[in-house]
Short mmCIF file of C-alpha atoms in Angstrom, two decimals:
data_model
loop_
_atom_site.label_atom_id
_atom_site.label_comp_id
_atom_site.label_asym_id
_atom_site.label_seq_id
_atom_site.Cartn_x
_atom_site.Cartn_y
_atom_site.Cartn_z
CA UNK A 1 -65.65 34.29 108.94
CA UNK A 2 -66.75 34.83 104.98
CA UNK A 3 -68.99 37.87 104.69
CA UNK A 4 -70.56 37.01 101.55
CA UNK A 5 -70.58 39.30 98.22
CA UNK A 6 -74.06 39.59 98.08
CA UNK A 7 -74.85 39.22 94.24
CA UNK A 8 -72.42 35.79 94.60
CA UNK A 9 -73.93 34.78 97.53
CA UNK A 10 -77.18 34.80 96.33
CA UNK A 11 -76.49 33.04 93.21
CA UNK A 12 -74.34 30.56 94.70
CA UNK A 13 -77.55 29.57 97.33
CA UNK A 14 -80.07 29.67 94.80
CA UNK A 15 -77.77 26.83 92.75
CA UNK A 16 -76.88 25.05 96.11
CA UNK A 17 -80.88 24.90 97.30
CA UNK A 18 -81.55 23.53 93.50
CA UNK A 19 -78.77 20.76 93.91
CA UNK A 20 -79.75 19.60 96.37
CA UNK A 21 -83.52 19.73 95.77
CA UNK A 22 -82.97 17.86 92.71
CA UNK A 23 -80.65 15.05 94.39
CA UNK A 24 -83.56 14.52 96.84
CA UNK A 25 -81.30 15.26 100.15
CA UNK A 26 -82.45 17.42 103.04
CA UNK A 27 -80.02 19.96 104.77
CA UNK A 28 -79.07 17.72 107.26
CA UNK A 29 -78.60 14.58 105.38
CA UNK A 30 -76.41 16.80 102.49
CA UNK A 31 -74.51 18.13 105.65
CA UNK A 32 -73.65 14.46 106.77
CA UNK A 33 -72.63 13.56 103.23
CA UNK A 34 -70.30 16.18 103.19
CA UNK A 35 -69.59 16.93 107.07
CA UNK A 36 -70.93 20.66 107.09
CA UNK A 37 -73.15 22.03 109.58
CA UNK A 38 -76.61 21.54 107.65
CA UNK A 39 -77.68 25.35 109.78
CA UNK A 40 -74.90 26.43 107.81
CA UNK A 41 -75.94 24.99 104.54
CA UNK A 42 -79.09 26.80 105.69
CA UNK A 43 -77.61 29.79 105.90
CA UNK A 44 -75.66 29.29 102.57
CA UNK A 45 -78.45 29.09 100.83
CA UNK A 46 -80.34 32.02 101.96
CA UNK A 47 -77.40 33.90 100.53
CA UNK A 48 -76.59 34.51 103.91
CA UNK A 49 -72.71 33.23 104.13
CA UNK A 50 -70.60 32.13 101.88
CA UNK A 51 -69.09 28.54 102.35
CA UNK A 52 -65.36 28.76 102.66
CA UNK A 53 -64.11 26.96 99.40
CA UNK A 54 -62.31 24.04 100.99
CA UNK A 55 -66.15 22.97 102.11
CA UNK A 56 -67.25 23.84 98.80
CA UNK A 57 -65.85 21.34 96.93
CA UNK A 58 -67.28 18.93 99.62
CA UNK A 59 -70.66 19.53 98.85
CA UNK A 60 -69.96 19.78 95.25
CA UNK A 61 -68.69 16.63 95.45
CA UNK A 62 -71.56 14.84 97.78
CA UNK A 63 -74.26 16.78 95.18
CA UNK A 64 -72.23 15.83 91.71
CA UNK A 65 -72.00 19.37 90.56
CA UNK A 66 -69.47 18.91 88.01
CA UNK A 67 -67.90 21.80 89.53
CA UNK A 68 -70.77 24.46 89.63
CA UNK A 69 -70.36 25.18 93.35
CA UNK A 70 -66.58 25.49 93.06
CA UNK A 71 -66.87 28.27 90.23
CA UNK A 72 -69.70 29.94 92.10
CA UNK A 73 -67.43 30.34 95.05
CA UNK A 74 -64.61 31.36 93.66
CA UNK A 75 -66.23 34.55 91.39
CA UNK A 76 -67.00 35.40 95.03
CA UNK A 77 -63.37 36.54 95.02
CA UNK A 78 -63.08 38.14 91.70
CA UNK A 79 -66.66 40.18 91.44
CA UNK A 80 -66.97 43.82 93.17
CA UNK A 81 -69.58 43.89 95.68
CA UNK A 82 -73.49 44.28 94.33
CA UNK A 83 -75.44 46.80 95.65
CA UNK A 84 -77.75 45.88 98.66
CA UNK A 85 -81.30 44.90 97.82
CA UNK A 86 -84.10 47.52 98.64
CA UNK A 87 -87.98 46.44 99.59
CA UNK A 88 -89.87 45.34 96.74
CA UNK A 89 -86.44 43.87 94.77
CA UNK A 90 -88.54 40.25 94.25
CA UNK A 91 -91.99 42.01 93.64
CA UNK A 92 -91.67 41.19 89.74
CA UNK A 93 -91.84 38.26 87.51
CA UNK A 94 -88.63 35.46 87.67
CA UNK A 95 -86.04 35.39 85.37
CA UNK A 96 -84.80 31.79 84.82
CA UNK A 97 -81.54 31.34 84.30
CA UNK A 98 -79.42 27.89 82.81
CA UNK A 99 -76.42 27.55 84.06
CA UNK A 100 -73.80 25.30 82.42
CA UNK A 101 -71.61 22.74 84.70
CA UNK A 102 -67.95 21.94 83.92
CA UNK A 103 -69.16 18.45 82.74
CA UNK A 104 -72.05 19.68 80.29
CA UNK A 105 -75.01 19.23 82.76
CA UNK A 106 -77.98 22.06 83.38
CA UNK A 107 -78.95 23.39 86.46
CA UNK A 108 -81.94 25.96 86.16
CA UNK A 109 -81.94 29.28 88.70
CA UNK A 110 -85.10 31.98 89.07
CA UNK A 111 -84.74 35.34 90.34
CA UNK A 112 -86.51 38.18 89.96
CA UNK A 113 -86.05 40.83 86.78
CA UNK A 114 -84.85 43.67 89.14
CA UNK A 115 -82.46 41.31 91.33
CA UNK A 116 -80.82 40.11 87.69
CA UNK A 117 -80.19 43.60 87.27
CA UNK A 118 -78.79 44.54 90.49
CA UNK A 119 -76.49 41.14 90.14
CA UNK A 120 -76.03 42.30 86.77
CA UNK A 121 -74.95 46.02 87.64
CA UNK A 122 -72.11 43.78 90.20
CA UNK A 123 -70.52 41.73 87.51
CA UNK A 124 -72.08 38.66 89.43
CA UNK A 125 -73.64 36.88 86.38
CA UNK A 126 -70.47 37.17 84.76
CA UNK A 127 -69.82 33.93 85.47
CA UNK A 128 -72.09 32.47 83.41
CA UNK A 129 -73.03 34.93 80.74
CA UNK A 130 -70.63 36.29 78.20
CA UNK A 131 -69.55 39.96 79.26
CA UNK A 132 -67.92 41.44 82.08
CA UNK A 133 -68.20 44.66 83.95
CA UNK A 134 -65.14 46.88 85.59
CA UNK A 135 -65.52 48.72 88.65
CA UNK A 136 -66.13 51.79 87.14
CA UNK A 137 -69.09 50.33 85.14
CA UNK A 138 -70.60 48.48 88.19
CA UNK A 139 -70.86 52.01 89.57
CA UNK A 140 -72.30 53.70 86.78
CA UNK A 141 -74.65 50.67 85.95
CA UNK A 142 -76.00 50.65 89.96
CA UNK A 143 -76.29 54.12 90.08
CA UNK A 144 -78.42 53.79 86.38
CA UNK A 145 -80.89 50.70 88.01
CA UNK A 146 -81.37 52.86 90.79
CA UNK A 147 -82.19 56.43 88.56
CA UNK A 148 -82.30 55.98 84.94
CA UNK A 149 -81.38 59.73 84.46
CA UNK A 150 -78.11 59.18 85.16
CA UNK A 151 -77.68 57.16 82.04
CA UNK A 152 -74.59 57.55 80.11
CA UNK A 153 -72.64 56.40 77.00
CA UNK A 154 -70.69 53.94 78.78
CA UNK A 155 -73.90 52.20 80.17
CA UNK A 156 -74.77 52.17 76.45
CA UNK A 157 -71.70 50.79 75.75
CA UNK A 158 -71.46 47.70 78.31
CA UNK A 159 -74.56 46.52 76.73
CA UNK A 160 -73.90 46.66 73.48
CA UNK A 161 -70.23 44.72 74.16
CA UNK A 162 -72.65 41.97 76.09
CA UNK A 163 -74.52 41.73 73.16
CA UNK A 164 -71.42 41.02 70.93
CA UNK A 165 -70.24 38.67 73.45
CA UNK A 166 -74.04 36.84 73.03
CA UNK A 167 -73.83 36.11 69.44
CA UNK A 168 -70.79 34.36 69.70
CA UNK A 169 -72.02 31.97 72.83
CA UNK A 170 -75.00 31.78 70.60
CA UNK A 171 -72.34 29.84 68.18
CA UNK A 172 -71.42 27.63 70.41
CA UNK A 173 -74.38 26.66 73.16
CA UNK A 174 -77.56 27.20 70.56
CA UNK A 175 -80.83 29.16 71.71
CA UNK A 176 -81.83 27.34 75.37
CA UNK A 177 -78.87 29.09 77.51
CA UNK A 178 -79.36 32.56 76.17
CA UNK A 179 -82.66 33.12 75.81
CA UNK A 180 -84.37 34.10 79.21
CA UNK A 181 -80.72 35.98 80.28
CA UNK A 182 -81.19 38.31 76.96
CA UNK A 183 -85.04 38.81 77.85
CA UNK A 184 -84.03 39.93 81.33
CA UNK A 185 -81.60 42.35 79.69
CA UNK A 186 -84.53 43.80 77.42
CA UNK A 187 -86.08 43.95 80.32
CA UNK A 188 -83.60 45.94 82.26
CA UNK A 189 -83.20 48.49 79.22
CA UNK A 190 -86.90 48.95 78.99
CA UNK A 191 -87.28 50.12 82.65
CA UNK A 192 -84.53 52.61 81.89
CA UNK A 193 -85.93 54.19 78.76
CA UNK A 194 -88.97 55.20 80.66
CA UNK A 195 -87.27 57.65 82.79
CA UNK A 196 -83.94 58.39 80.59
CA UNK A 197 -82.98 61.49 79.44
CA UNK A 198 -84.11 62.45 76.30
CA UNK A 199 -80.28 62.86 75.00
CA UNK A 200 -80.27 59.14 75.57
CA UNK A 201 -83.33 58.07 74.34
CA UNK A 202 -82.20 57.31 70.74
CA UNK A 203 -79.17 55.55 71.71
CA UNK A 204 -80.78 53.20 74.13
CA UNK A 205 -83.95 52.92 71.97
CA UNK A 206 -81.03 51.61 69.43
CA UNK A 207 -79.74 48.64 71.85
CA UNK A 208 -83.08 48.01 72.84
CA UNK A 209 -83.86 47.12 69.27
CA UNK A 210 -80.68 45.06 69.04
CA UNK A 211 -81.24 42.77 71.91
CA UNK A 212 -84.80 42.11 70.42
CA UNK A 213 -83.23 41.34 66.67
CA UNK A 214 -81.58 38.68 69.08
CA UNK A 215 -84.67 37.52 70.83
CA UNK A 216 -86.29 37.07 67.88
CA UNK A 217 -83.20 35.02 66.32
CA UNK A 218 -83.00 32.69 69.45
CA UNK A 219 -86.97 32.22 69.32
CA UNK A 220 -86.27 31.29 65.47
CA UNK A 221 -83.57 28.72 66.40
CA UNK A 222 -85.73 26.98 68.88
CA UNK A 223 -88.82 26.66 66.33
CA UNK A 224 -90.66 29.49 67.40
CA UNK A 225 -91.56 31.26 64.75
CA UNK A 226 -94.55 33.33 65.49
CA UNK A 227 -92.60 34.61 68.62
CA UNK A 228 -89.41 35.06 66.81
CA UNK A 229 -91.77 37.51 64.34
CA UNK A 230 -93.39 39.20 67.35
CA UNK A 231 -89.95 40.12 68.36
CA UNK A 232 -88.35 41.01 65.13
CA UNK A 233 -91.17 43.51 64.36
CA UNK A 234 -90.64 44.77 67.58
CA UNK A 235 -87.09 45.62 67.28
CA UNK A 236 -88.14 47.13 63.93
CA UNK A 237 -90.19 49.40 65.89
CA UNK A 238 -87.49 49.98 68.54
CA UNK A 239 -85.04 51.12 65.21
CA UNK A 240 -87.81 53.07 63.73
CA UNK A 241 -87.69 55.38 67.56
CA UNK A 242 -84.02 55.15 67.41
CA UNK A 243 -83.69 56.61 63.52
CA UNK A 244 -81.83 54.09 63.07
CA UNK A 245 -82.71 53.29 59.28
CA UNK A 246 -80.04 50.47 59.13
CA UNK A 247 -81.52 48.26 61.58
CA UNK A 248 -84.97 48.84 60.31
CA UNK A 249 -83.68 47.72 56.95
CA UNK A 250 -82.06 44.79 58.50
CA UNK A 251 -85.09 43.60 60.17
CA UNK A 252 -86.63 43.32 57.16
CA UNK A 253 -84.19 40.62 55.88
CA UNK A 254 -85.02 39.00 59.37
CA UNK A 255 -88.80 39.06 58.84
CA UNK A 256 -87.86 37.46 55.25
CA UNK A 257 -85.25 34.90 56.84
CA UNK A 258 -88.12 33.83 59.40
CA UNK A 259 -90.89 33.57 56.47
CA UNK A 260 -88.82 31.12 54.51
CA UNK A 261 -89.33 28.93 57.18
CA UNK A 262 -93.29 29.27 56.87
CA UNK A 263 -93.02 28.14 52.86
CA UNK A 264 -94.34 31.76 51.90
CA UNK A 265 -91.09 32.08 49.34
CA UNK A 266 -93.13 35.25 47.63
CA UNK A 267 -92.80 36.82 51.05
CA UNK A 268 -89.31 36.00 51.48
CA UNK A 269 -88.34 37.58 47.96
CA UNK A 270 -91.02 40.40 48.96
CA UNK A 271 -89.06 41.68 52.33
CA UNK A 272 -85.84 41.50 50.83
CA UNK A 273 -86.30 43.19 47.94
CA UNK A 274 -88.11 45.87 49.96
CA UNK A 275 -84.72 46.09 52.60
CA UNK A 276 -82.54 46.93 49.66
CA UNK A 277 -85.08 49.38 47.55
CA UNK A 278 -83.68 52.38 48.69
CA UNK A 279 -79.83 51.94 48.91
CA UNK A 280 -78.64 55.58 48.90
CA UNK A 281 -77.54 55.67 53.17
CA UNK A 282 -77.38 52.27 53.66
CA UNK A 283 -74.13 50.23 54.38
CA UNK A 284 -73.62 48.55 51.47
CA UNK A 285 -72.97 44.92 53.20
CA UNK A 286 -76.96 45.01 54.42
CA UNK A 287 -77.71 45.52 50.42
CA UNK A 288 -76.05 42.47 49.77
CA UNK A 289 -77.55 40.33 52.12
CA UNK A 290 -80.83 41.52 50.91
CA UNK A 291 -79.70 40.57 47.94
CA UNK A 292 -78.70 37.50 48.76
CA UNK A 293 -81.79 36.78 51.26
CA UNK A 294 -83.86 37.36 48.17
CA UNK A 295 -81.49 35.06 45.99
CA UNK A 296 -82.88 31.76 48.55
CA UNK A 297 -86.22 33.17 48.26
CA UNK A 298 -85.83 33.23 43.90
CA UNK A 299 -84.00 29.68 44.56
CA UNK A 300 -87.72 28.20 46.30
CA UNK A 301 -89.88 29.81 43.03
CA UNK A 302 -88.44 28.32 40.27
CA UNK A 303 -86.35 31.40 39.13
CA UNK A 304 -82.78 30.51 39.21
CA UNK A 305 -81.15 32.72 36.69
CA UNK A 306 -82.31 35.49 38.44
CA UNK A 307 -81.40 33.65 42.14
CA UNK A 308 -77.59 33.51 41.02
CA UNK A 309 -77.44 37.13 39.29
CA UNK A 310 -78.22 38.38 42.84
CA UNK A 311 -75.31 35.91 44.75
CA UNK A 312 -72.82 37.45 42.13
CA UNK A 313 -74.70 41.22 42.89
CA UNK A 314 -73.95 40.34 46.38
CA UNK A 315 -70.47 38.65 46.14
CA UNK A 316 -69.24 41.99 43.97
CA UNK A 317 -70.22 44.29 46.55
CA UNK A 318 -68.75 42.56 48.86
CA UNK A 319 -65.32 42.45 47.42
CA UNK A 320 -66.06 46.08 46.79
CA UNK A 321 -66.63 46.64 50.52
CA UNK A 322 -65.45 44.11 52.69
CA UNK A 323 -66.04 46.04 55.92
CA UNK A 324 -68.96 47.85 57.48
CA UNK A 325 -68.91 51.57 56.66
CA UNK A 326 -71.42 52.31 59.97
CA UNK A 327 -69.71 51.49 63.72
CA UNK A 328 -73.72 51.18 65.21
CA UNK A 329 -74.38 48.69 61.64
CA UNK A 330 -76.50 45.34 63.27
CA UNK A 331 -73.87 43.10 64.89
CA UNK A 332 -74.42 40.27 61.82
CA UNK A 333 -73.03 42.94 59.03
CA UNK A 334 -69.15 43.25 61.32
CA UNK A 335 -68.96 39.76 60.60
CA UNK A 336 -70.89 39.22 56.87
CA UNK A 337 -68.53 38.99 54.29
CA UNK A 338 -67.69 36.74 51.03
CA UNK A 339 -66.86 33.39 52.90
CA UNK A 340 -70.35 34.16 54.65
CA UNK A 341 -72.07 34.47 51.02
CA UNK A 342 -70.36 31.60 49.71
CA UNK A 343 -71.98 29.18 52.82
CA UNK A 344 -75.40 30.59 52.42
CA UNK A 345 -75.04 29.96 48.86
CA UNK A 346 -74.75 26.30 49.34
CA UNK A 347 -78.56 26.43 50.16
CA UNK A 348 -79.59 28.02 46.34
CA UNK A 349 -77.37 25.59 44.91
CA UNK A 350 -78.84 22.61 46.64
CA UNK A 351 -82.32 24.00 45.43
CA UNK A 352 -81.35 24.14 41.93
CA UNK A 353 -80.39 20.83 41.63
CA UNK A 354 -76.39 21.30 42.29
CA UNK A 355 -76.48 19.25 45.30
CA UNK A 356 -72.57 17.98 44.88
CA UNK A 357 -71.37 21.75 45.00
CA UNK A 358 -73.42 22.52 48.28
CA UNK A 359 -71.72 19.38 49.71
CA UNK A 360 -68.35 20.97 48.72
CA UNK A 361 -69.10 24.00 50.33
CA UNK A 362 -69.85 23.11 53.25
CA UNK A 363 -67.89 20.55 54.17
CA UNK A 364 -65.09 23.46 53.06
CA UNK A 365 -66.97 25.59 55.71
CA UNK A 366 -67.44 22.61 58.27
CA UNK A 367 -63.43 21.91 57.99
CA UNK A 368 -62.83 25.78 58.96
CA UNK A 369 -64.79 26.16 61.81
CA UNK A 370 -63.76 26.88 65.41
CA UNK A 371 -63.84 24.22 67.33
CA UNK A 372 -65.75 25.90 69.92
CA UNK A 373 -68.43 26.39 67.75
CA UNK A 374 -70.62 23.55 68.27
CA UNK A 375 -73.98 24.80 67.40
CA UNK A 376 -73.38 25.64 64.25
CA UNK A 377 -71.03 23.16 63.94
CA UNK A 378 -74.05 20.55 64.09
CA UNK A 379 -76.60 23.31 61.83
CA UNK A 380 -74.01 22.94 58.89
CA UNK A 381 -73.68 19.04 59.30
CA UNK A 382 -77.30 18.71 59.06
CA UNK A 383 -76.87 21.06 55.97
CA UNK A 384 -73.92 18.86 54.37
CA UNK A 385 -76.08 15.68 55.15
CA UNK A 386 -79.22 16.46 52.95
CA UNK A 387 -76.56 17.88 50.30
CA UNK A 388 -74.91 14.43 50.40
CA UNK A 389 -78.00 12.57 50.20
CA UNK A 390 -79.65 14.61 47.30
CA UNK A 391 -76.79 14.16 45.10
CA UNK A 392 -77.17 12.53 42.15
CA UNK A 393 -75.26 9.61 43.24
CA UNK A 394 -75.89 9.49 46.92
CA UNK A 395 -74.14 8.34 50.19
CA UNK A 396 -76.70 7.66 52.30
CA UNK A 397 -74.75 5.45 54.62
CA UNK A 398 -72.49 8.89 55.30
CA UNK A 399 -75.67 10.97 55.02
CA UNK A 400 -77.57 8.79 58.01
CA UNK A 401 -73.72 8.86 59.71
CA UNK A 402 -73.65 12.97 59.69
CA UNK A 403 -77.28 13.02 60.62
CA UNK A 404 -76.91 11.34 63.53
CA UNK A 405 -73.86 13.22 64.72
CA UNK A 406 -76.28 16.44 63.86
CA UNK A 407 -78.78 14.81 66.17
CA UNK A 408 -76.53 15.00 69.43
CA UNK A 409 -75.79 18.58 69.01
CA UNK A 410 -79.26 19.39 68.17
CA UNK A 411 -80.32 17.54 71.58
CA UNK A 412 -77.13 19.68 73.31
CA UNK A 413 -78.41 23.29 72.06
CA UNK A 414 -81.83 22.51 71.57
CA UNK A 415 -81.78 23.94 68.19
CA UNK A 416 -84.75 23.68 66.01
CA UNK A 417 -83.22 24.71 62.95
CA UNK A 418 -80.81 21.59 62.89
CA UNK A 419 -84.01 19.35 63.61
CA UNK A 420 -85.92 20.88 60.52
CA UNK A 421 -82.85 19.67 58.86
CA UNK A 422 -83.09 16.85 59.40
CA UNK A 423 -86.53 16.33 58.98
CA UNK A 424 -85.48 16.85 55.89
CA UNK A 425 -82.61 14.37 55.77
CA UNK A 426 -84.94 11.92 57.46
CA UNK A 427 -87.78 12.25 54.50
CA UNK A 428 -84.86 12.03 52.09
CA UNK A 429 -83.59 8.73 53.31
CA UNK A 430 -86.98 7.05 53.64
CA UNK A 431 -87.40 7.97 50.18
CA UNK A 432 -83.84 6.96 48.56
CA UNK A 433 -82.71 3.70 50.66
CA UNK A 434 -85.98 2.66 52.69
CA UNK A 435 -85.55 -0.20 54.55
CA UNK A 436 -81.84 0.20 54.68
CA UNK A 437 -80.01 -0.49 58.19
CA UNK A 438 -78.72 3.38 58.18
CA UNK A 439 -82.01 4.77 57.05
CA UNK A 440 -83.55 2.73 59.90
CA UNK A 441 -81.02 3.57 62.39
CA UNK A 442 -81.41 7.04 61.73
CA UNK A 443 -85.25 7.33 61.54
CA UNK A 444 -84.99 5.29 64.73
CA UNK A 445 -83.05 7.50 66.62
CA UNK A 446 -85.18 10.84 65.15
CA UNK A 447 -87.99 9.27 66.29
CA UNK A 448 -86.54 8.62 69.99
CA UNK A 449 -86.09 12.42 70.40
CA UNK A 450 -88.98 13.67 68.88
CA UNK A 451 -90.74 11.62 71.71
CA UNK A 452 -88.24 12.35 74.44
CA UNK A 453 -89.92 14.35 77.22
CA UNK A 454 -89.88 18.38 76.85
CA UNK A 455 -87.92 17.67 73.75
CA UNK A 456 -88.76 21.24 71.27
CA UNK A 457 -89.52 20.62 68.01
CA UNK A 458 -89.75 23.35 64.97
CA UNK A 459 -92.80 25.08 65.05
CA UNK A 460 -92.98 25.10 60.87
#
């Protein structure tokens, strides 16, 4: 007999119910395809049992699950028991969560905010989010979902090392995985603020305007702009509670990042040059990406003496400080430094007409990067394309050939910013070599997903 681990259980019913939903089977005609008793499939899932593994791969078999079942299962061994539901658990609005099979294909759960957070508290999610959650933390984090006054540091703590663990899947799977699992988390740590103490208040008020800087950066990668503003003014808000006068300054430079993407370059210079007007307290790595947010925003004006003092402003106090000088700094600063600069420079020096030494840059960058990293992998190919077909003596036959590879990992992370890229590559061609078998192929296959069903496209 399996006595299930609840959390598991759950999770590995609500994918089994969806696989088979979506391959059109009933219970009974899944349990002859994979000789299982189709009550106990039934059972299954209700989150009722759990199926003992050698059936498991059975069904994941008979449903082509690429191995989604299996994995499910087997956390069932690894994960500490969640806590048992209470009345009223599903009496709040779904969270919908993607989860990721071994071969690359999508299978889409809902449960409700407050059962995330219980199957959050028991490490059962860990599966397929970043983050994990020891024994002792499962306790503390139950005991928290259950009364928020017995928040603590090391709550804090677990979500803050979930969010770190977020912007690096954010590297490599893009915007669409991420998104409703970090708005469930907001969503946990905003029913705990309203009855922590008030010793925790500022702390958590400081997360809580950390997870929305990363709502509002997802939002921005899918094309959602006004959304991705909504929530970046909102985590300025959330800093502003906290005192945290580093993260309101950053937030600025977000606002500015997101308004570049409107075409309101006075705005962009505006915000950044407002992040950095004060320096005296602030970590001298968030002055230099102000400095170099408003460098791109100088670049779009017309201005570019002044554009490049402010990358070699930036660039010196970086070499000057090459790590963050505050532990709580925004997660972007640990990991801003000169070979950051030097890639976000490639963008001013496209602008101003130095298209060959953005090309050099990045495909320097694109050469260095983890494999792993696929997302921006494909944001920087996009880049490197419209570099190499804006040169003064253009490839556009390798240009068309880098968009298209672009195009497949812009269709695998639903990233928005690699489609405005393109956009851009795609006007560029049309211009330079219309009519042109590449150019055509390209446009062709541009065109295909911009009409392919539920396909996002920037919202610029």
């Amino acid at each position: 007999m399996h006595e299930p681990t609840t959390g598991t259980a759950l999770m590995f019913g609500l994918a089994l119910r969806h696989l088979r939903t979506q391959a059109g089977l009933s219970q009974r005609e899944l349990g002859r395809k994979s000789l299982y008793d189709h009550s106990r499939i039934s059972r299954a899932e209700q989150g009722d049992i759990l199926v003992p593994i050698e059936q498991v791969r059975a069904l994941d078999a008979a449903l082509d699950a690429g191995g989604l079942l299996v994995a499910l299962r087997q956390a069932a061994d690894l994960r500490p028991v969640a806590p048992p539901m209470v009345p009223g658990d599903d009496d709040d609005e779904p969270v919908m969560l993607e989860v990721l099979t071994a071969d690359g294909k999508k299978v889409t759960v809902s449960i409700s905010r407050r059962r995330f957070g219980h199957m959050l508290a028991g490490g059962t999610i860990a599966s397929i989010l970043p983050g994990t959650v020891d024994p002792a933390q499962t306790q503390r984090l139950t005991q928290a979902l259950e009364r928020p006054a017995r928040l603590d540091d090391e709550i804090i703590g677990y979500f803050r090392r979930v969010l770190a663990e977020h912007y690096t899947a954010d590297k490599m799977l893009g915007p669409a995985g991420l998104l409703q699992p970090v708005l469930a988390q907001i969503g946990v740590l905003d029913d705990l603020r309203k009855g922590a103490r008030a010793r925790q208040i500022e702390p958590l008020m400081q997360v809580l305007s950390q997870y929305a800087e990363m709502a509002g950066w997802l939002y921005q990668d899918l094309g959602e702009l006004n959304t991705a503003l909504h929530w970046s003014r909102r985590a300025a808000e959330w800093a502003q509670c906290a005192g945290d006068r580093q993260m309101a300054a950053y937030m600025l430079i977000r606002q500015s990042n997101i308004t570049g993407l409107t075409d309101d370059h006075a705005a962009v210079v505006q915000l950044a040059s407002a992040a950095r007007r004060d320096p005296a307290g602030l970590d001298p790595k968030l002055t230099a990406l102000a400095a170099q947010q408003q460098a791109r925003g100088l670049a779009m004006l017309g201005e570019h003496d002044e554009c490049y003092r402010l990358l070699d402003e930036a660039a010196e106090t970086l070499r000057d400080h090459p790590q963050v000088t505050e532990p709580d700094a925004p997660v972007y600063l640990h990991h801003y430094d000169l070979d950051t600069l030097d890639e976000q420079s490639a963008f001013c020096h496209r602008v101003t007409g130095r298209a060959d030494t953005a090309a050099a840059i990045l495909e320097s960058k694109i050469d260095r990067l983890p494999a792993s990293f696929n997302r921006d992998r494909g944001h920087l190919t996009a880049k490197l394309a419209v570099a190499v077909a804006q040169s003064p003596h253009p490839d556009l036959a390798r240009a068309a050939h880098l968009g298209r590879e672009a195009l497949t990992i812009a269709r695998q992370t639903g990233s928005a910013r690699i489609r405005r890229e393109l956009d851009v590559l795609n006007a560029e061609l049309l211009h330079r070599g219309p009519g042109t078998p590449d150019t055509r192929t390209f446009h062709e296959a541009l065109l295909a997903e911009t009409k392919t069903p539920g396909q996002r496209t920037p919202g610029v």
